[in-house]
PDB file of C-alpha atoms in Angstrom:
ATOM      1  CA  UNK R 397      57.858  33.059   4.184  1.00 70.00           C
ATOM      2  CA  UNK R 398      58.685  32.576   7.819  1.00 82.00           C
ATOM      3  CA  UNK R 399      62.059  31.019   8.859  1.00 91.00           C
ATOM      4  CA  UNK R 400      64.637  31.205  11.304  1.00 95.00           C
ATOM      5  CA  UNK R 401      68.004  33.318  11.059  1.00 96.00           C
ATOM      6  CA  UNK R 402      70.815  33.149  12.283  1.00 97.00           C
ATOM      7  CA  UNK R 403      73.921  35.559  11.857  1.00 97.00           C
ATOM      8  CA  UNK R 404      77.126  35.368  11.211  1.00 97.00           C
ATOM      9  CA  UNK R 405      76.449  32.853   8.743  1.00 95.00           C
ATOM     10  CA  UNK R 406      80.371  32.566   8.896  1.00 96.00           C
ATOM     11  CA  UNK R 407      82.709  33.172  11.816  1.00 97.00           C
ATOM     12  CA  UNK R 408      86.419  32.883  11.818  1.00 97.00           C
ATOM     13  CA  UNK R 409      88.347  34.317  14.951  1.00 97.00           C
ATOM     14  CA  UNK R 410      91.082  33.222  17.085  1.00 97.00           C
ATOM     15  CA  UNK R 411      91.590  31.468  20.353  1.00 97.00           C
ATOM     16  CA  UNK R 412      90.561  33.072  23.369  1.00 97.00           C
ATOM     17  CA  UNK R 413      88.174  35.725  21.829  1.00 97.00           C
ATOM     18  CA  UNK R 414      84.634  36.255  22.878  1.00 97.00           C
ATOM     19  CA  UNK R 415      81.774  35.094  19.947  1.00 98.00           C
ATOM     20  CA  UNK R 416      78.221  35.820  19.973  1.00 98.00           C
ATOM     21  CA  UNK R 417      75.557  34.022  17.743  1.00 98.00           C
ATOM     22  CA  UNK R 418      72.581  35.407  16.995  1.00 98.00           C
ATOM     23  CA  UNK R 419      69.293  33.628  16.228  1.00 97.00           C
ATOM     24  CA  UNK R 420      65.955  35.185  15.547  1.00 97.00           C
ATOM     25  CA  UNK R 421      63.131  32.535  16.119  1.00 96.00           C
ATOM     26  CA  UNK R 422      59.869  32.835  13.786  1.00 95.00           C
ATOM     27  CA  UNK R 423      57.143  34.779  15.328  1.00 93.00           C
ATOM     28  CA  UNK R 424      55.261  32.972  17.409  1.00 91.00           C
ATOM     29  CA  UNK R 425      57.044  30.019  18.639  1.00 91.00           C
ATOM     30  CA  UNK R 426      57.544  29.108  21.940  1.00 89.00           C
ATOM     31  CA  UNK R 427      60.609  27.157  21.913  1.00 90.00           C
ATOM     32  CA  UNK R 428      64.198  27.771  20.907  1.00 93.00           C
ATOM     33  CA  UNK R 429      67.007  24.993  20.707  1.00 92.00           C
ATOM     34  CA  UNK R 430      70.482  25.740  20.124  1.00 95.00           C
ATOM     35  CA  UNK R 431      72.521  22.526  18.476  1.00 94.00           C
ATOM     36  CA  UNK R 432      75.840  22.144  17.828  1.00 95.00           C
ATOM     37  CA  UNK R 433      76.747  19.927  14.652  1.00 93.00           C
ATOM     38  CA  UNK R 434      80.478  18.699  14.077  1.00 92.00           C
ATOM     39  CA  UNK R 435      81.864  15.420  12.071  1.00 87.00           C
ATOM     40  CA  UNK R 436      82.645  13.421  14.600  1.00 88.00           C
ATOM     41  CA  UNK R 437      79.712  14.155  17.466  1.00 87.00           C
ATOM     42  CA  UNK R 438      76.996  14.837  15.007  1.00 87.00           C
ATOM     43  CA  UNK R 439      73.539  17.234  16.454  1.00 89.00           C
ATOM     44  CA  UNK R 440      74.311  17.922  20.201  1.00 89.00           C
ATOM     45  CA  UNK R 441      71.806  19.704  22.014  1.00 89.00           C
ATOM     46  CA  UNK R 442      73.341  22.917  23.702  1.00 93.00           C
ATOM     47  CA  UNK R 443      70.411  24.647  25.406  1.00 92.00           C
ATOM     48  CA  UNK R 444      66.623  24.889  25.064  1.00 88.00           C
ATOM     49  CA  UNK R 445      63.762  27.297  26.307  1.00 91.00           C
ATOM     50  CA  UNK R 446      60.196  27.791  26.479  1.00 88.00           C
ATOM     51  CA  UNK R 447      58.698  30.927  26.364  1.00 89.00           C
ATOM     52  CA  UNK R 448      61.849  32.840  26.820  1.00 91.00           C
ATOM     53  CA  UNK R 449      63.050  30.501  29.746  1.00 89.00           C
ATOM     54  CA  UNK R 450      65.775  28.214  29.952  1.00 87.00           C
ATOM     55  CA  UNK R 451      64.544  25.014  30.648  1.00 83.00           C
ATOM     56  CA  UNK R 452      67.611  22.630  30.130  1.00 80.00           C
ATOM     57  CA  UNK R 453      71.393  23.916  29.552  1.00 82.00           C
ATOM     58  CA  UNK R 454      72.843  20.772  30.466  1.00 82.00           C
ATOM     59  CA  UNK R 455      74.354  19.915  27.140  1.00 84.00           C
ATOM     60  CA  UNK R 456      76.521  23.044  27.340  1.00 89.00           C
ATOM     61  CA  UNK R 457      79.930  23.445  28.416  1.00 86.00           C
ATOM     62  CA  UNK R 458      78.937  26.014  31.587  1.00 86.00           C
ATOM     63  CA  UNK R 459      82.291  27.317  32.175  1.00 92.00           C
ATOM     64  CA  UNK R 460      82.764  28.687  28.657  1.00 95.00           C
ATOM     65  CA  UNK R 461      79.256  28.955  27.160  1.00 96.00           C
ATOM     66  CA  UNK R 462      75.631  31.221  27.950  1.00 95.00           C
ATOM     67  CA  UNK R 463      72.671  31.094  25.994  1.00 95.00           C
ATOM     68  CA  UNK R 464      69.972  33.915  26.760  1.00 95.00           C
ATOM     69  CA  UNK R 465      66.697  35.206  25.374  1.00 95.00           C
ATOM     70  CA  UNK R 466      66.784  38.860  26.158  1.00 93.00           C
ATOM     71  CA  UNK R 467      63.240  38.614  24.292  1.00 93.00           C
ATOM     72  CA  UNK R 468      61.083  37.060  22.147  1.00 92.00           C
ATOM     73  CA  UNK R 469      62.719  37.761  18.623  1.00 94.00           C
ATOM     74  CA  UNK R 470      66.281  37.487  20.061  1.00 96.00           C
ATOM     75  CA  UNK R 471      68.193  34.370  21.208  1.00 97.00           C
ATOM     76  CA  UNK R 472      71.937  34.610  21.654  1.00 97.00           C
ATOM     77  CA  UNK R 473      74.827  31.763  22.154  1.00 97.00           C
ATOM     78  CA  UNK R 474      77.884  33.237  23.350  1.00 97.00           C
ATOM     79  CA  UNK R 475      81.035  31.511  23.994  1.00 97.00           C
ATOM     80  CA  UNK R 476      83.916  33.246  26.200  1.00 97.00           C
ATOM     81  CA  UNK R 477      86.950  32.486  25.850  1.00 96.00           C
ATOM     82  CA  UNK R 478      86.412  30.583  22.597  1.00 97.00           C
ATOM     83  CA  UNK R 479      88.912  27.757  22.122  1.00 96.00           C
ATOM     84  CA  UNK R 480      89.361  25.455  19.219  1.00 96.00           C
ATOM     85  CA  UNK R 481      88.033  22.464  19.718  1.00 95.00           C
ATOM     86  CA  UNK R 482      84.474  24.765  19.527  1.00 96.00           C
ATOM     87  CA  UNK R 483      84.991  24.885  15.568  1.00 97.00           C
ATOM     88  CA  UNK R 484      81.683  23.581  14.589  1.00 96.00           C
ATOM     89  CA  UNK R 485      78.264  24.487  13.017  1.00 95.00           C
ATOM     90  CA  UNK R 486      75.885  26.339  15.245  1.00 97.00           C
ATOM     91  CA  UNK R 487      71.995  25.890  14.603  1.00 95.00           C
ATOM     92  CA  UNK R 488      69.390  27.596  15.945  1.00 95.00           C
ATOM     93  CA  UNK R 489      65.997  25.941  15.972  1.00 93.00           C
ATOM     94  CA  UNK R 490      61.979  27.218  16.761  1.00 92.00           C
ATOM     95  CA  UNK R 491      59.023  25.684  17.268  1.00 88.00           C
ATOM     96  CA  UNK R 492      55.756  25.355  18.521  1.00 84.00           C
ATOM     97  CA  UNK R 493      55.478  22.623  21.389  1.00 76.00           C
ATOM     98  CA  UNK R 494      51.847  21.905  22.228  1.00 71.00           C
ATOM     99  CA  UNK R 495      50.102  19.641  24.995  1.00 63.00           C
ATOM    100  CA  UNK R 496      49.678  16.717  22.639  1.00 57.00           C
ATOM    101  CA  UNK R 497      52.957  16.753  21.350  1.00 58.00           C
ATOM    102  CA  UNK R 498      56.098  18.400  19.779  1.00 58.00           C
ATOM    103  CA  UNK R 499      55.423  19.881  16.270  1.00 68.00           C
ATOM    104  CA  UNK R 500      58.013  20.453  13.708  1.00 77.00           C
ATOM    105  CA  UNK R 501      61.348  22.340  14.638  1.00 84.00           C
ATOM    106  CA  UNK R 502      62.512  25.415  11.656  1.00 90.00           C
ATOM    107  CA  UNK R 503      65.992  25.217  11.374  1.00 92.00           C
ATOM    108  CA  UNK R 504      68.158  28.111  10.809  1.00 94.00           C
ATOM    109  CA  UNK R 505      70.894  27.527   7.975  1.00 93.00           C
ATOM    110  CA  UNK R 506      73.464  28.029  10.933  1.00 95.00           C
ATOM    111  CA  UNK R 507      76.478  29.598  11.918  1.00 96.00           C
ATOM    112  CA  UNK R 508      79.977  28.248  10.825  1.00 96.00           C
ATOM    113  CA  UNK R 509      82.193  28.595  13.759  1.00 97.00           C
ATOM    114  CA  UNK R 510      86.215  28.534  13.016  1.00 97.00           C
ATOM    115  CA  UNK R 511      88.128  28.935  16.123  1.00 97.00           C
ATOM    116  CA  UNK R 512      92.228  29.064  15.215  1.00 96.00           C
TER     117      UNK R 512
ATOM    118  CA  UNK P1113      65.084   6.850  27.599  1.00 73.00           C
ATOM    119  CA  UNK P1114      65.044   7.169  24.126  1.00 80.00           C
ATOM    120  CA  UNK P1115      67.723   6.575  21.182  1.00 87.00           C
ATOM    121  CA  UNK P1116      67.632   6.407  17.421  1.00 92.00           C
ATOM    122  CA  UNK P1117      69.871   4.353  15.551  1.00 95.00           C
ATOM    123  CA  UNK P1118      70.478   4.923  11.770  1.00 96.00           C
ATOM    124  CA  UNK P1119      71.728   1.439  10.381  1.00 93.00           C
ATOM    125  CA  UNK P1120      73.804   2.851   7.859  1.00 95.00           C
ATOM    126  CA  UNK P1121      76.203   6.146   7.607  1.00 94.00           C
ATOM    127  CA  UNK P1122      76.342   6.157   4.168  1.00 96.00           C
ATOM    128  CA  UNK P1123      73.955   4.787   1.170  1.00 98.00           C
ATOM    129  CA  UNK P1124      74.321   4.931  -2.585  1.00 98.00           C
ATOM    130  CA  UNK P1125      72.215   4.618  -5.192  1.00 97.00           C
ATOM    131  CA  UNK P1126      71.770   5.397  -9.028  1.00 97.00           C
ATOM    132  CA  UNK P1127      69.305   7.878 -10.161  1.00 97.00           C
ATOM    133  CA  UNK P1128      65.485   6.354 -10.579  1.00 97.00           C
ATOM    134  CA  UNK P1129      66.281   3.529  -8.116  1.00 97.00           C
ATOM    135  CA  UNK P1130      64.339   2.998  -5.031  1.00 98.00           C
ATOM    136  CA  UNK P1131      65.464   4.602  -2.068  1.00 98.00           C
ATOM    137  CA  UNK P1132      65.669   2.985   1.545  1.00 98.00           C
ATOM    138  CA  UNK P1133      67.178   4.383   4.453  1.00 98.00           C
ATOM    139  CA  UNK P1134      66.835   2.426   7.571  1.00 98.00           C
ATOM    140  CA  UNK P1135      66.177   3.861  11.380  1.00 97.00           C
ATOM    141  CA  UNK P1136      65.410   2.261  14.617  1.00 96.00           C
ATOM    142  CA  UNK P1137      64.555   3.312  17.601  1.00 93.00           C
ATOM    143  CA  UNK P1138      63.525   2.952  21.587  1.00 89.00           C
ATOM    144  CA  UNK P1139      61.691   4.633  23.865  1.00 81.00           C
ATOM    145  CA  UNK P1140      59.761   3.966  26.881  1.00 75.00           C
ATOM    146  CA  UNK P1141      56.968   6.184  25.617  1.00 75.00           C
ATOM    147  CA  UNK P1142      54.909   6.576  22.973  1.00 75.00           C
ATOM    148  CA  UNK P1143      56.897   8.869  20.812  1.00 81.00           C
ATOM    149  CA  UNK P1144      57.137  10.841  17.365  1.00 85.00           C
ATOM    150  CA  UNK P1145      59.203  10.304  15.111  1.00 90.00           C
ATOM    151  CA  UNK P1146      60.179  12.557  12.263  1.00 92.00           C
ATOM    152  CA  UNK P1147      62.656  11.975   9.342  1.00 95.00           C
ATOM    153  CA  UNK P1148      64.729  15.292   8.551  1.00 94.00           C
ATOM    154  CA  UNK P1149      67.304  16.429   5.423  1.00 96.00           C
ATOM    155  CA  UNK P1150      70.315  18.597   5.589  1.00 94.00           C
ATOM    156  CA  UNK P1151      71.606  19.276   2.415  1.00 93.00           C
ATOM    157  CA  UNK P1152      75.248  21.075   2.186  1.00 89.00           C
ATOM    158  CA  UNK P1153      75.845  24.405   4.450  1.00 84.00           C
ATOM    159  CA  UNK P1154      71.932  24.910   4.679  1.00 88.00           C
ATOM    160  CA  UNK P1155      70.151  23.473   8.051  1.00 88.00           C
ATOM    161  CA  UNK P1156      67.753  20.686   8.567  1.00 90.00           C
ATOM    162  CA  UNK P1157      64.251  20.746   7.099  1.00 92.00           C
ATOM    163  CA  UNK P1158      61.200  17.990   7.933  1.00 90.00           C
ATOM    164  CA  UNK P1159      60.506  15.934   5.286  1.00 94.00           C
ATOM    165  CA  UNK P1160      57.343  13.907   7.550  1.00 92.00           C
ATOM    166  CA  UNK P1161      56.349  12.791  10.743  1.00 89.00           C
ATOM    167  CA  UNK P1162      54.388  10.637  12.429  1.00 88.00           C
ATOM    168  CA  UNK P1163      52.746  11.102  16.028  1.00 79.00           C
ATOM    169  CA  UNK P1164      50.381   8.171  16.141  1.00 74.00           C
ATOM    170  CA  UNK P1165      47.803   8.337  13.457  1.00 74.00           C
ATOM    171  CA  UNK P1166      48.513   7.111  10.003  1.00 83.00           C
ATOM    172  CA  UNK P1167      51.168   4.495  10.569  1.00 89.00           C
ATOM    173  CA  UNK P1168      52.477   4.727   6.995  1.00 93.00           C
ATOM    174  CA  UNK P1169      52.932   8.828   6.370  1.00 93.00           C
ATOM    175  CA  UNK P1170      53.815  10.660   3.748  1.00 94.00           C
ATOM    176  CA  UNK P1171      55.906  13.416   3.252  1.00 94.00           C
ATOM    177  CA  UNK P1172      57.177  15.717   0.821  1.00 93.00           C
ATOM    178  CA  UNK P1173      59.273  14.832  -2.387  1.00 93.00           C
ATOM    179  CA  UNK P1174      58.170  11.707  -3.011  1.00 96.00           C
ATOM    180  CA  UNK P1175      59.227  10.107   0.473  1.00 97.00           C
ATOM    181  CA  UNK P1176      57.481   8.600   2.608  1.00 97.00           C
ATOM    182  CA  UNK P1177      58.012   6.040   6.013  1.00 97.00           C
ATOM    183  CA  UNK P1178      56.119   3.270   7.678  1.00 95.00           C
ATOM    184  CA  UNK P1179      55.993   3.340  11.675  1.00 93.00           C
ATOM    185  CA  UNK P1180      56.335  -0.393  12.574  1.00 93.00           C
ATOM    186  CA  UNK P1181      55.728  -1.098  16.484  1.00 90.00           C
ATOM    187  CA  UNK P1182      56.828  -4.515  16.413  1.00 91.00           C
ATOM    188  CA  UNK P1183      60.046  -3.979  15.043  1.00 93.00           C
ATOM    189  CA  UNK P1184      60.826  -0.517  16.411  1.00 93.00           C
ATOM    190  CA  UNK P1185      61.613   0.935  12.754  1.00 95.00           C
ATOM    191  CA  UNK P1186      60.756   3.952  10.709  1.00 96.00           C
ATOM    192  CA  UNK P1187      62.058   3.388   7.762  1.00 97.00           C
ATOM    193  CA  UNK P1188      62.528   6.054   5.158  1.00 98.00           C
ATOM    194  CA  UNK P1189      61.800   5.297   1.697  1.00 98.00           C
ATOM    195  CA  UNK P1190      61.318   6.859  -2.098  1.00 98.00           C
ATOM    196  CA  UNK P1191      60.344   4.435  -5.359  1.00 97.00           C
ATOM    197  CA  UNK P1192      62.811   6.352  -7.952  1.00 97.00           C
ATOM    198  CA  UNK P1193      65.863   8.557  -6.821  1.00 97.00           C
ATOM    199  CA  UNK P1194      66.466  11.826  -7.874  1.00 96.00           C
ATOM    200  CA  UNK P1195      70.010  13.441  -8.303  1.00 96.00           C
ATOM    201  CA  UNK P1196      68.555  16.781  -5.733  1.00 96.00           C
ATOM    202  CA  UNK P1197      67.961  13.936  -3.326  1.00 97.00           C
ATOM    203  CA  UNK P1198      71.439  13.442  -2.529  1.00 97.00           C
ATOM    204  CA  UNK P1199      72.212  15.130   1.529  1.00 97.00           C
ATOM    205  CA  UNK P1200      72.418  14.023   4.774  1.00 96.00           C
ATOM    206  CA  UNK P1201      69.333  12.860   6.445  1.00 97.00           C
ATOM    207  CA  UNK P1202      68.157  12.481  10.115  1.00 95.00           C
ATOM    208  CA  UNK P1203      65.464  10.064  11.961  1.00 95.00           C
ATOM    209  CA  UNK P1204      64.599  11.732  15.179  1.00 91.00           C
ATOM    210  CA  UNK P1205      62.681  10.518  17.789  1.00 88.00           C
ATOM    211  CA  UNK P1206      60.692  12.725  20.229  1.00 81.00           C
ATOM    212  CA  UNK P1207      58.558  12.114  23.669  1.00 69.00           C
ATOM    213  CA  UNK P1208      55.275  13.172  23.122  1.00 56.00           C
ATOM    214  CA  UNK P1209      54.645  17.056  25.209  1.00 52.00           C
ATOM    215  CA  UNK P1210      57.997  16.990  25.736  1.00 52.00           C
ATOM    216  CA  UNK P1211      59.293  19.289  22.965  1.00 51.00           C
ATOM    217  CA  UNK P1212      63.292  18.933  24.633  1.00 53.00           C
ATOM    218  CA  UNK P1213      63.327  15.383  24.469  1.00 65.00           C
ATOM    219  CA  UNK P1214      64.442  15.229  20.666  1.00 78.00           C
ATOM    220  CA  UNK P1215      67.276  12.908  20.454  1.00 85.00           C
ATOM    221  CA  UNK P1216      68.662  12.649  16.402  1.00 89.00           C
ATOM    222  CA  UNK P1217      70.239   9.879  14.799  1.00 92.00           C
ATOM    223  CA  UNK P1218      73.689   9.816  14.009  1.00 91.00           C
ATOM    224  CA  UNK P1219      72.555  10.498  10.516  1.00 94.00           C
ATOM    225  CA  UNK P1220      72.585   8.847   6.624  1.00 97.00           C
ATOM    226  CA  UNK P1221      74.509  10.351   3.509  1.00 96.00           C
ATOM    227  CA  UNK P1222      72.766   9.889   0.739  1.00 97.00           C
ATOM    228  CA  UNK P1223      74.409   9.680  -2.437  1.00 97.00           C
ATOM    229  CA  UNK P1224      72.322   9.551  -5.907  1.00 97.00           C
ATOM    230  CA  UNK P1225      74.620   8.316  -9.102  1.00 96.00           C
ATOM    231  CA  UNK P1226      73.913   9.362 -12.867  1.00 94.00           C
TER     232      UNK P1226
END
């Protein structure tokens, strides 16, 4: 059964520390989002690629944040220094975007970000 | 531009009662639109979409939506609620071959009574 992961499922740490999310996309896709889901903002894209490259970072905060695909079963979302206003749920998301159209996205179950 | 707006935050409804949960959107091309549920700590899964075939589609768990042009709405909807049915759900809108251009609704809770 194919599905995305992400780890740490969980993440507590304090202010000013470095985090790293993993996400491994199912095999085979050949696009990776990275959302960011909080109460009062909802899904905000972060970054996206397509076959490994970034293609739009623009919803991420670029002084803080990088999101890389070193390769094809690896996508990371790092934040440096962390700060707590970034306290939120981190998804990951794959899927197979075609010429006629966007199929369906595979969600991660995210990563739980608390920043103190 | 696109947008998705998801009339109401919150619904309620007792189990076996028909479900409706209303989304509208806008977009200056033909798009697809796809209905999504979150239920607590796990991510989002697709429960159906349309991408301009069937304009009434069907999904899984009993839900289904109708894709009406002339009133830019994409309604979801289930006859007879069941107490698992109870999360957060999503209307998205996409631009066709453009799989970044998802933008989400702000999203419905969904709460099923005994």
């Amino acid at each position: 059964d194919a599905r995305v992961t992400q780890t740490p499922r969980h993440k507590v740490t304090e202010m000013g520390q470095e985090v790293t999310m993993r996400c491994q996309p199912i095999l085979g896709h050949n696009t990776v989002f990275w959302y960011r889901q909080t109460m009062m903002q909802g899904l905000e894209l972060l970054a996206y690629f397509r076959n490994r490259a970034p293609l739009d970072d623009s919803g991420m905060p670029k002084d803080r944040f990088s999101a890389e695909m070193p390769d094809a079963t690896l996508a990371t979302l790092k934040i440096q220094p962390s700060e707590p206003r970034d306290s939120a749920v981190y998804f990951c998301a794959s899927g197979l975007v075609r010429r006629e159209g966007t199929g369906e996205l595979f969600f991660g179950e995210g990563s739980r970000l608390t920043v103190l | 531009a696109q947008s998705v707006t998801q009339l109401d935050s919150h619904v309620s409804v007792s189990e076996g009662t028909p479900v409706l949960l209303r989304c509208n959107y806008s977009s200056s091309y033909s798009p697809s639109l796809f209905w999504y549920v979150q239920h607590p700590n796990k991510g989002l899964q697709l429960l159906l979409k349309y991408t301009s075939a069937a304009t009434l589609v069907k999904g899984i768990n009993g839900f289904e939506a109708e894709f009406k042009k002339s009133e830019t709405s994409f309604h979801l909807t289930k006859p007879s609620a069941h107490m698992s049915d109870a999360a957060e759900y999503f209307c998205v809108v996409s631009r066709n071959n453009a799989g970044n251009m998802l933008t989400f609704g702000g999203g419905t809770r969904l709460m099923v009574k005994p």
